[in-house]
């Protein structure tokens, strides 16, 4: 059997695992995950939530007329989404096929798919590395001293309080009660850790290891479940934290879209929300696909896209996404993070026992919160706004830039 065929079969199994994760969620958050393969059949072109489309409220009439023009039945139901969007329930029809029809008669910015974000890439539907048991404390920078008191948000899988106790990571005190619980940590047996269980808690720890905890407050939002979240859900969380006045937001997920398209919900979020809150800075993981193809929302000019460096910080991690849209690189390989205790089953079927409250984990998911944490740190030290602190951090990264890589954030 050829290597390409083997790789295709492995990828198909990983996609099926992600589909099961999405279907097995709790609290009514299940959704049908669908996949569109590239023409070669060897890579995933994009993921999407099936059976629904989205359009702007101002484009609803044009969208419904487009259904008529292509001879398709109109949506079975139309409901309100976040940031002025309408959600079109198209029944059991495949959303991507229907979008192809509609985009033959209207522009791509009129109607679109509800894309699915994940923490991975389109050639592998699993982490760069799955977590490994580790017995060592989280390395931290000293507490910053200054007049700033930034408000921070981590949009991920939520926060799991038992991890704070198990890991002994004192800086979780900055989270306090300002979080949504990560209730997808374990399977029903209460001891087997789900894929991505504890991911949001780990990302929050990475941020706090740099920002310190005495001068910041952090809220951790819960939307990225089982490795994936639909676009409308994450935009709803972004809308919430930005309107609440958060200074810096760290997002550890992204998506690939239909070629030539950008995700409609993120476009609406920027137009209706973010540009009215110019003092909020959004930091986003650049993705783990080793590609320069746009990975959204990191590829937008209104975010800071963070790629990953190797463990020593002296080169780009080979799996990190690259491109002109990646604004800075930070350490994302072999990050020491708090992690739930229990049994973890790897993709190859082997298992590991976690009993020390920590793990080694790699990905741009663990590089982005380092940059967000450094922006918060400069806000504390210098008493400046988030955009000013962002510019300071990017200028520092430019000074430490590596040839062939780009701006690099090197921690002291």
mmCIF file of C-alpha atoms in Angstrom, residues 1-350:
data_model
loop_
_atom_site.group_PDB
_atom_site.id
_atom_site.type_symbol
_atom_site.label_atom_id
_atom_site.label_comp_id
_atom_site.label_asym_id
_atom_site.label_seq_id
_atom_site.Cartn_x
_atom_site.Cartn_y
_atom_site.Cartn_z
ATOM 1 C CA UNK A 1 0.000 0.000 0.000
ATOM 2 C CA UNK A 2 1.412 3.414 -0.953
ATOM 3 C CA UNK A 3 2.442 5.892 1.718
ATOM 4 C CA UNK A 4 -0.080 8.408 0.391
ATOM 5 C CA UNK A 5 -2.928 5.932 0.665
ATOM 6 C CA UNK A 6 -1.908 4.976 4.203
ATOM 7 C CA UNK A 7 -1.765 8.638 5.170
ATOM 8 C CA UNK A 8 -5.202 9.219 3.638
ATOM 9 C CA UNK A 9 -6.679 6.347 5.633
ATOM 10 C CA UNK A 10 -5.079 7.606 8.850
ATOM 11 C CA UNK A 11 -6.442 11.092 8.229
ATOM 12 C CA UNK A 12 -9.912 9.686 7.532
ATOM 13 C CA UNK A 13 -9.837 7.868 10.894
ATOM 14 C CA UNK A 14 -8.821 11.090 12.637
ATOM 15 C CA UNK A 15 -11.657 12.998 10.946
ATOM 16 C CA UNK A 16 -14.077 10.313 12.130
ATOM 17 C CA UNK A 17 -12.760 10.751 15.665
ATOM 18 C CA UNK A 18 -13.407 14.492 15.495
ATOM 19 C CA UNK A 19 -16.905 13.828 14.104
ATOM 20 C CA UNK A 20 -17.614 11.563 17.086
ATOM 21 C CA UNK A 21 -16.311 14.208 19.474
ATOM 22 C CA UNK A 22 -18.729 16.760 18.018
ATOM 23 C CA UNK A 23 -21.671 14.364 18.134
ATOM 24 C CA UNK A 24 -21.007 13.175 21.703
ATOM 25 C CA UNK A 25 -20.969 16.553 23.436
ATOM 26 C CA UNK A 26 -23.038 17.321 26.488
ATOM 27 C CA UNK A 27 -25.508 20.090 27.369
ATOM 28 C CA UNK A 28 -27.039 20.302 23.902
ATOM 29 C CA UNK A 29 -23.811 21.393 22.204
ATOM 30 C CA UNK A 30 -23.725 18.535 19.716
ATOM 31 C CA UNK A 31 -23.595 19.358 16.027
ATOM 32 C CA UNK A 32 -23.086 17.471 12.757
ATOM 33 C CA UNK A 33 -19.489 17.980 11.618
ATOM 34 C CA UNK A 34 -18.884 17.696 7.884
ATOM 35 C CA UNK A 35 -15.672 17.699 5.875
ATOM 36 C CA UNK A 36 -14.772 18.799 2.374
ATOM 37 C CA UNK A 37 -11.739 16.999 0.949
ATOM 38 C CA UNK A 38 -9.398 18.619 -1.563
ATOM 39 C CA UNK A 39 -9.406 17.341 -5.180
ATOM 40 C CA UNK A 40 -6.563 14.890 -4.453
ATOM 41 C CA UNK A 41 -8.516 13.340 -1.611
ATOM 42 C CA UNK A 42 -5.419 13.457 0.577
ATOM 43 C CA UNK A 43 -6.057 16.646 2.554
ATOM 44 C CA UNK A 44 -8.993 18.209 4.309
ATOM 45 C CA UNK A 45 -9.870 21.469 2.568
ATOM 46 C CA UNK A 46 -12.161 22.706 5.332
ATOM 47 C CA UNK A 47 -14.539 21.607 8.089
ATOM 48 C CA UNK A 48 -18.056 22.956 8.509
ATOM 49 C CA UNK A 49 -21.230 22.562 10.520
ATOM 50 C CA UNK A 50 -23.619 20.766 8.223
ATOM 51 C CA UNK A 51 -27.242 21.618 7.378
ATOM 52 C CA UNK A 52 -27.022 25.361 7.987
ATOM 53 C CA UNK A 53 -25.799 28.491 6.249
ATOM 54 C CA UNK A 54 -25.280 32.032 7.543
ATOM 55 C CA UNK A 55 -25.905 35.444 6.074
ATOM 56 C CA UNK A 56 -25.964 39.023 7.283
ATOM 57 C CA UNK A 57 -29.349 40.395 8.282
ATOM 58 C CA UNK A 58 -28.897 43.058 5.584
ATOM 59 C CA UNK A 59 -28.373 40.325 2.957
ATOM 60 C CA UNK A 60 -31.280 38.091 3.929
ATOM 61 C CA UNK A 61 -33.595 39.129 1.093
ATOM 62 C CA UNK A 62 -30.843 38.737 -1.513
ATOM 63 C CA UNK A 63 -29.961 35.338 -0.076
ATOM 64 C CA UNK A 64 -33.537 34.080 -0.202
ATOM 65 C CA UNK A 65 -33.861 35.315 -3.773
ATOM 66 C CA UNK A 66 -30.693 33.350 -4.584
ATOM 67 C CA UNK A 67 -32.403 30.159 -3.367
ATOM 68 C CA UNK A 68 -35.201 30.877 -5.840
ATOM 69 C CA UNK A 69 -32.780 31.634 -8.701
ATOM 70 C CA UNK A 70 -30.970 28.296 -8.362
ATOM 71 C CA UNK A 71 -34.218 26.355 -7.940
ATOM 72 C CA UNK A 72 -33.522 25.359 -4.329
ATOM 73 C CA UNK A 73 -36.131 25.217 -1.606
ATOM 74 C CA UNK A 74 -35.874 28.096 0.828
ATOM 75 C CA UNK A 75 -34.594 27.424 4.368
ATOM 76 C CA UNK A 76 -36.862 25.460 6.679
ATOM 77 C CA UNK A 77 -36.218 27.968 9.460
ATOM 78 C CA UNK A 78 -34.356 31.250 9.961
ATOM 79 C CA UNK A 79 -33.072 32.261 13.395
ATOM 80 C CA UNK A 80 -30.998 35.080 14.828
ATOM 81 C CA UNK A 81 -27.262 34.552 15.274
ATOM 82 C CA UNK A 82 -24.632 36.741 16.942
ATOM 83 C CA UNK A 83 -23.343 40.080 15.573
ATOM 84 C CA UNK A 84 -26.283 40.700 13.239
ATOM 85 C CA UNK A 85 -26.203 37.358 11.443
ATOM 86 C CA UNK A 86 -29.042 35.108 10.366
ATOM 87 C CA UNK A 87 -28.792 31.312 10.633
ATOM 88 C CA UNK A 88 -30.488 29.399 7.817
ATOM 89 C CA UNK A 89 -31.627 25.857 8.602
ATOM 90 C CA UNK A 90 -31.526 23.982 5.300
ATOM 91 C CA UNK A 91 -32.856 20.678 6.587
ATOM 92 C CA UNK A 92 -30.991 17.564 5.584
ATOM 93 C CA UNK A 93 -29.263 19.205 2.613
ATOM 94 C CA UNK A 94 -25.463 19.323 2.547
ATOM 95 C CA UNK A 95 -24.497 22.900 3.387
ATOM 96 C CA UNK A 96 -21.344 22.940 1.259
ATOM 97 C CA UNK A 97 -23.136 21.682 -1.855
ATOM 98 C CA UNK A 98 -25.874 24.240 -1.382
ATOM 99 C CA UNK A 99 -23.347 27.024 -0.836
ATOM 100 C CA UNK A 100 -21.680 26.086 -4.132
ATOM 101 C CA UNK A 101 -25.010 26.569 -5.896
ATOM 102 C CA UNK A 102 -25.816 29.883 -4.251
ATOM 103 C CA UNK A 103 -22.351 31.312 -4.825
ATOM 104 C CA UNK A 104 -22.926 30.835 -8.502
ATOM 105 C CA UNK A 105 -25.448 33.687 -8.429
ATOM 106 C CA UNK A 106 -24.338 35.890 -5.485
ATOM 107 C CA UNK A 107 -20.989 37.150 -4.187
ATOM 108 C CA UNK A 108 -19.147 35.069 -1.583
ATOM 109 C CA UNK A 109 -19.629 37.791 1.028
ATOM 110 C CA UNK A 110 -23.448 37.417 0.875
ATOM 111 C CA UNK A 111 -23.963 33.877 2.180
ATOM 112 C CA UNK A 112 -21.556 31.351 3.607
ATOM 113 C CA UNK A 113 -20.916 28.221 5.613
ATOM 114 C CA UNK A 114 -20.737 28.017 9.376
ATOM 115 C CA UNK A 115 -17.129 26.835 9.386
ATOM 116 C CA UNK A 116 -15.660 24.714 12.161
ATOM 117 C CA UNK A 117 -12.491 25.792 13.956
ATOM 118 C CA UNK A 118 -10.100 23.298 15.459
ATOM 119 C CA UNK A 119 -6.672 23.345 17.053
ATOM 120 C CA UNK A 120 -4.998 21.286 14.367
ATOM 121 C CA UNK A 121 -4.508 21.401 10.585
ATOM 122 C CA UNK A 122 -5.826 20.017 7.312
ATOM 123 C CA UNK A 123 -3.299 17.222 6.893
ATOM 124 C CA UNK A 124 -3.651 15.851 10.420
ATOM 125 C CA UNK A 125 -6.699 16.047 12.700
ATOM 126 C CA UNK A 126 -4.753 15.614 15.921
ATOM 127 C CA UNK A 127 -2.466 17.776 18.040
ATOM 128 C CA UNK A 128 1.133 18.374 17.063
ATOM 129 C CA UNK A 129 1.894 16.203 20.054
ATOM 130 C CA UNK A 130 -0.606 14.639 22.354
ATOM 131 C CA UNK A 131 0.038 15.424 26.030
ATOM 132 C CA UNK A 132 2.790 13.493 27.792
ATOM 133 C CA UNK A 133 2.982 12.961 31.568
ATOM 134 C CA UNK A 134 5.437 15.341 33.219
ATOM 135 C CA UNK A 135 6.584 15.934 36.759
ATOM 136 C CA UNK A 136 7.872 19.492 36.976
ATOM 137 C CA UNK A 137 6.399 22.878 37.869
ATOM 138 C CA UNK A 138 5.326 25.410 35.252
ATOM 139 C CA UNK A 139 8.218 27.833 34.611
ATOM 140 C CA UNK A 140 7.176 31.421 35.279
ATOM 141 C CA UNK A 141 8.488 34.962 34.980
ATOM 142 C CA UNK A 142 8.538 37.040 38.135
ATOM 143 C CA UNK A 143 5.525 39.158 38.976
ATOM 144 C CA UNK A 144 5.560 42.445 37.037
ATOM 145 C CA UNK A 145 5.367 45.672 39.015
ATOM 146 C CA UNK A 146 3.532 48.732 37.771
ATOM 147 C CA UNK A 147 0.259 50.657 37.650
ATOM 148 C CA UNK A 148 -1.535 48.673 34.937
ATOM 149 C CA UNK A 149 -4.459 46.361 35.745
ATOM 150 C CA UNK A 150 -5.356 44.588 32.486
ATOM 151 C CA UNK A 151 -8.412 42.417 31.973
ATOM 152 C CA UNK A 152 -7.712 39.273 29.981
ATOM 153 C CA UNK A 153 -9.748 36.510 28.340
ATOM 154 C CA UNK A 154 -8.858 33.037 27.127
ATOM 155 C CA UNK A 155 -11.314 31.548 24.629
ATOM 156 C CA UNK A 156 -10.839 27.802 24.677
ATOM 157 C CA UNK A 157 -12.340 24.766 26.457
ATOM 158 C CA UNK A 158 -13.117 26.552 29.703
ATOM 159 C CA UNK A 159 -11.459 26.171 33.099
ATOM 160 C CA UNK A 160 -11.201 23.048 35.273
ATOM 161 C CA UNK A 161 -10.723 24.065 38.939
ATOM 162 C CA UNK A 162 -9.406 20.644 40.116
ATOM 163 C CA UNK A 163 -6.364 21.184 37.894
ATOM 164 C CA UNK A 164 -5.420 24.212 39.994
ATOM 165 C CA UNK A 165 -5.310 22.035 43.089
ATOM 166 C CA UNK A 166 -3.605 19.077 41.423
ATOM 167 C CA UNK A 167 -0.915 21.191 39.766
ATOM 168 C CA UNK A 168 -0.281 23.594 42.632
ATOM 169 C CA UNK A 169 -0.073 26.449 40.105
ATOM 170 C CA UNK A 170 -0.724 29.430 42.354
ATOM 171 C CA UNK A 171 -1.318 31.918 39.543
ATOM 172 C CA UNK A 172 -4.703 30.416 38.783
ATOM 173 C CA UNK A 173 -5.844 32.759 41.555
ATOM 174 C CA UNK A 174 -6.246 35.406 38.820
ATOM 175 C CA UNK A 175 -9.078 33.369 37.319
ATOM 176 C CA UNK A 176 -11.078 33.282 40.588
ATOM 177 C CA UNK A 177 -14.758 32.763 39.730
ATOM 178 C CA UNK A 178 -14.425 34.508 36.380
ATOM 179 C CA UNK A 179 -14.707 31.427 34.187
ATOM 180 C CA UNK A 180 -16.939 28.933 32.446
ATOM 181 C CA UNK A 181 -16.291 25.343 33.570
ATOM 182 C CA UNK A 182 -14.593 22.850 31.294
ATOM 183 C CA UNK A 183 -17.193 20.105 31.721
ATOM 184 C CA UNK A 184 -15.787 17.922 28.948
ATOM 185 C CA UNK A 185 -12.588 16.855 30.741
ATOM 186 C CA UNK A 186 -13.490 13.208 31.371
ATOM 187 C CA UNK A 187 -15.572 10.551 29.690
ATOM 188 C CA UNK A 188 -18.521 9.127 31.626
ATOM 189 C CA UNK A 189 -16.264 6.869 33.692
ATOM 190 C CA UNK A 190 -14.891 9.975 35.413
ATOM 191 C CA UNK A 191 -11.235 9.001 34.980
ATOM 192 C CA UNK A 192 -10.491 8.691 31.249
ATOM 193 C CA UNK A 193 -9.465 12.099 29.889
ATOM 194 C CA UNK A 194 -11.235 13.264 26.740
ATOM 195 C CA UNK A 195 -9.217 14.589 23.779
ATOM 196 C CA UNK A 196 -8.469 18.243 24.548
ATOM 197 C CA UNK A 197 -9.715 17.887 28.114
ATOM 198 C CA UNK A 198 -8.002 20.634 30.093
ATOM 199 C CA UNK A 199 -6.793 22.515 27.002
ATOM 200 C CA UNK A 200 -8.260 25.843 28.111
ATOM 201 C CA UNK A 201 -6.813 25.481 31.615
ATOM 202 C CA UNK A 202 -3.382 24.791 30.113
ATOM 203 C CA UNK A 203 -3.621 27.830 27.806
ATOM 204 C CA UNK A 204 -4.632 30.058 30.730
ATOM 205 C CA UNK A 205 -1.604 28.848 32.681
ATOM 206 C CA UNK A 206 0.698 29.711 29.782
ATOM 207 C CA UNK A 207 -0.684 33.237 29.766
ATOM 208 C CA UNK A 208 -0.411 33.673 33.544
ATOM 209 C CA UNK A 209 3.138 32.298 33.601
ATOM 210 C CA UNK A 210 4.137 35.416 31.653
ATOM 211 C CA UNK A 211 1.616 38.058 32.745
ATOM 212 C CA UNK A 212 1.761 37.287 36.442
ATOM 213 C CA UNK A 213 -1.410 37.049 38.497
ATOM 214 C CA UNK A 214 -1.317 39.856 41.063
ATOM 215 C CA UNK A 215 -2.216 42.684 38.654
ATOM 216 C CA UNK A 216 -4.458 40.906 36.125
ATOM 217 C CA UNK A 217 -7.864 39.286 35.998
ATOM 218 C CA UNK A 218 -8.559 36.450 33.578
ATOM 219 C CA UNK A 219 -11.823 34.999 32.373
ATOM 220 C CA UNK A 220 -11.733 31.633 30.607
ATOM 221 C CA UNK A 221 -14.572 30.978 28.162
ATOM 222 C CA UNK A 222 -15.808 27.516 27.207
ATOM 223 C CA UNK A 223 -16.566 26.967 23.536
ATOM 224 C CA UNK A 224 -13.795 24.778 22.071
ATOM 225 C CA UNK A 225 -15.043 21.274 22.891
ATOM 226 C CA UNK A 226 -13.395 18.028 21.837
ATOM 227 C CA UNK A 227 -11.010 19.854 19.523
ATOM 228 C CA UNK A 228 -13.564 21.852 17.545
ATOM 229 C CA UNK A 229 -16.113 24.673 17.670
ATOM 230 C CA UNK A 230 -18.402 26.160 15.063
ATOM 231 C CA UNK A 231 -17.743 29.704 13.912
ATOM 232 C CA UNK A 232 -20.944 31.210 15.296
ATOM 233 C CA UNK A 233 -20.240 29.903 18.791
ATOM 234 C CA UNK A 234 -16.737 31.323 19.031
ATOM 235 C CA UNK A 235 -17.836 34.656 17.544
ATOM 236 C CA UNK A 236 -20.555 34.826 20.191
ATOM 237 C CA UNK A 237 -17.867 34.452 22.878
ATOM 238 C CA UNK A 238 -15.666 37.073 21.239
ATOM 239 C CA UNK A 239 -18.619 39.452 21.079
ATOM 240 C CA UNK A 240 -19.261 38.910 24.786
ATOM 241 C CA UNK A 241 -15.729 39.553 26.040
ATOM 242 C CA UNK A 242 -15.026 42.514 23.761
ATOM 243 C CA UNK A 243 -18.264 44.277 24.703
ATOM 244 C CA UNK A 244 -17.433 43.590 28.364
ATOM 245 C CA UNK A 245 -14.265 45.640 28.012
ATOM 246 C CA UNK A 246 -11.554 42.969 28.022
ATOM 247 C CA UNK A 247 -8.140 44.354 27.027
ATOM 248 C CA UNK A 248 -6.418 41.260 25.584
ATOM 249 C CA UNK A 249 -8.037 38.095 24.217
ATOM 250 C CA UNK A 250 -6.131 34.870 23.518
ATOM 251 C CA UNK A 251 -7.743 32.462 21.015
ATOM 252 C CA UNK A 252 -6.322 28.965 20.501
ATOM 253 C CA UNK A 253 -8.183 27.760 17.396
ATOM 254 C CA UNK A 254 -8.692 28.517 13.728
ATOM 255 C CA UNK A 255 -10.076 27.307 10.429
ATOM 256 C CA UNK A 256 -9.413 26.869 6.752
ATOM 257 C CA UNK A 257 -12.175 28.198 4.518
ATOM 258 C CA UNK A 258 -13.452 27.490 1.032
ATOM 259 C CA UNK A 259 -10.789 28.740 -1.438
ATOM 260 C CA UNK A 260 -11.290 32.427 -2.138
ATOM 261 C CA UNK A 261 -13.595 32.903 0.849
ATOM 262 C CA UNK A 262 -13.135 34.245 4.335
ATOM 263 C CA UNK A 263 -15.368 33.240 7.256
ATOM 264 C CA UNK A 264 -18.518 35.333 7.297
ATOM 265 C CA UNK A 265 -19.121 35.417 11.053
ATOM 266 C CA UNK A 266 -15.630 36.728 11.765
ATOM 267 C CA UNK A 267 -16.085 39.384 9.084
ATOM 268 C CA UNK A 268 -19.288 40.531 10.756
ATOM 269 C CA UNK A 269 -17.665 40.454 14.201
ATOM 270 C CA UNK A 270 -14.954 42.817 13.064
ATOM 271 C CA UNK A 271 -17.315 45.136 11.227
ATOM 272 C CA UNK A 272 -19.984 45.363 13.928
ATOM 273 C CA UNK A 273 -17.988 44.893 17.156
ATOM 274 C CA UNK A 274 -14.207 44.965 17.158
ATOM 275 C CA UNK A 275 -13.607 48.102 15.145
ATOM 276 C CA UNK A 276 -15.830 49.931 17.649
ATOM 277 C CA UNK A 277 -13.524 48.752 20.457
ATOM 278 C CA UNK A 278 -10.069 49.808 19.215
ATOM 279 C CA UNK A 279 -8.449 49.299 22.634
ATOM 280 C CA UNK A 280 -8.979 45.528 22.543
ATOM 281 C CA UNK A 281 -6.167 43.334 21.190
ATOM 282 C CA UNK A 282 -6.854 39.814 19.915
ATOM 283 C CA UNK A 283 -4.019 37.276 19.813
ATOM 284 C CA UNK A 284 -4.583 34.062 17.832
ATOM 285 C CA UNK A 285 -2.712 30.800 17.295
ATOM 286 C CA UNK A 286 -1.399 30.604 13.717
ATOM 287 C CA UNK A 287 -2.084 26.872 13.377
ATOM 288 C CA UNK A 288 -0.067 23.676 13.220
ATOM 289 C CA UNK A 289 -0.097 22.692 9.559
ATOM 290 C CA UNK A 290 3.354 23.840 8.382
ATOM 291 C CA UNK A 291 1.567 25.891 5.706
ATOM 292 C CA UNK A 292 1.333 29.483 4.522
ATOM 293 C CA UNK A 293 -2.334 29.126 3.490
ATOM 294 C CA UNK A 294 -4.536 31.624 5.373
ATOM 295 C CA UNK A 295 -5.707 30.225 8.693
ATOM 296 C CA UNK A 296 -8.607 32.247 10.080
ATOM 297 C CA UNK A 297 -8.963 34.325 12.229
ATOM 298 C CA UNK A 298 -5.158 34.480 12.548
ATOM 299 C CA UNK A 299 -4.813 35.646 8.928
ATOM 300 C CA UNK A 300 -6.855 38.812 9.499
ATOM 301 C CA UNK A 301 -4.859 42.049 9.866
ATOM 302 C CA UNK A 302 -6.870 42.853 13.009
ATOM 303 C CA UNK A 303 -5.356 39.943 14.956
ATOM 304 C CA UNK A 304 -1.826 39.085 16.039
ATOM 305 C CA UNK A 305 -1.066 35.679 14.546
ATOM 306 C CA UNK A 306 1.436 33.712 16.617
ATOM 307 C CA UNK A 307 3.584 30.949 15.173
ATOM 308 C CA UNK A 308 5.673 28.546 17.245
ATOM 309 C CA UNK A 309 9.385 28.291 17.944
ATOM 310 C CA UNK A 310 11.230 25.147 18.927
ATOM 311 C CA UNK A 311 11.889 24.366 22.552
ATOM 312 C CA UNK A 312 15.107 26.403 22.642
ATOM 313 C CA UNK A 313 13.582 29.316 20.753
ATOM 314 C CA UNK A 314 16.325 29.326 18.130
ATOM 315 C CA UNK A 315 14.259 28.220 15.108
ATOM 316 C CA UNK A 316 10.694 27.881 13.870
ATOM 317 C CA UNK A 317 8.950 24.634 14.735
ATOM 318 C CA UNK A 318 8.542 22.709 11.487
ATOM 319 C CA UNK A 319 4.834 22.144 12.094
ATOM 320 C CA UNK A 320 4.041 25.819 12.728
ATOM 321 C CA UNK A 321 2.159 27.730 10.064
ATOM 322 C CA UNK A 322 4.107 30.475 8.322
ATOM 323 C CA UNK A 323 3.398 33.346 5.955
ATOM 324 C CA UNK A 324 3.303 37.110 5.744
ATOM 325 C CA UNK A 325 0.228 37.081 7.989
ATOM 326 C CA UNK A 326 2.103 35.508 10.934
ATOM 327 C CA UNK A 327 3.121 38.487 13.052
ATOM 328 C CA UNK A 328 5.395 36.929 15.669
ATOM 329 C CA UNK A 329 6.803 33.588 16.827
ATOM 330 C CA UNK A 330 7.025 32.376 20.421
ATOM 331 C CA UNK A 331 7.897 29.131 22.163
ATOM 332 C CA UNK A 332 5.232 26.487 21.586
ATOM 333 C CA UNK A 333 7.166 23.229 21.696
ATOM 334 C CA UNK A 334 7.199 21.018 24.796
ATOM 335 C CA UNK A 335 5.300 23.502 26.921
ATOM 336 C CA UNK A 336 4.996 22.475 30.568
ATOM 337 C CA UNK A 337 1.339 22.959 31.485
ATOM 338 C CA UNK A 338 -1.097 21.932 34.224
ATOM 339 C CA UNK A 339 -3.092 18.883 33.152
ATOM 340 C CA UNK A 340 -5.876 16.727 34.632
ATOM 341 C CA UNK A 341 -4.973 13.531 36.412
ATOM 342 C CA UNK A 342 -6.376 10.344 34.945
ATOM 343 C CA UNK A 343 -5.925 7.990 31.998
ATOM 344 C CA UNK A 344 -5.321 9.355 28.513
ATOM 345 C CA UNK A 345 -5.774 7.208 25.394
ATOM 346 C CA UNK A 346 -3.639 8.200 22.408
ATOM 347 C CA UNK A 347 -4.640 7.990 18.769
ATOM 348 C CA UNK A 348 -2.592 4.821 18.332
ATOM 349 C CA UNK A 349 -4.534 3.101 21.113
ATOM 350 C CA UNK A 350 -1.830 3.227 23.780
#
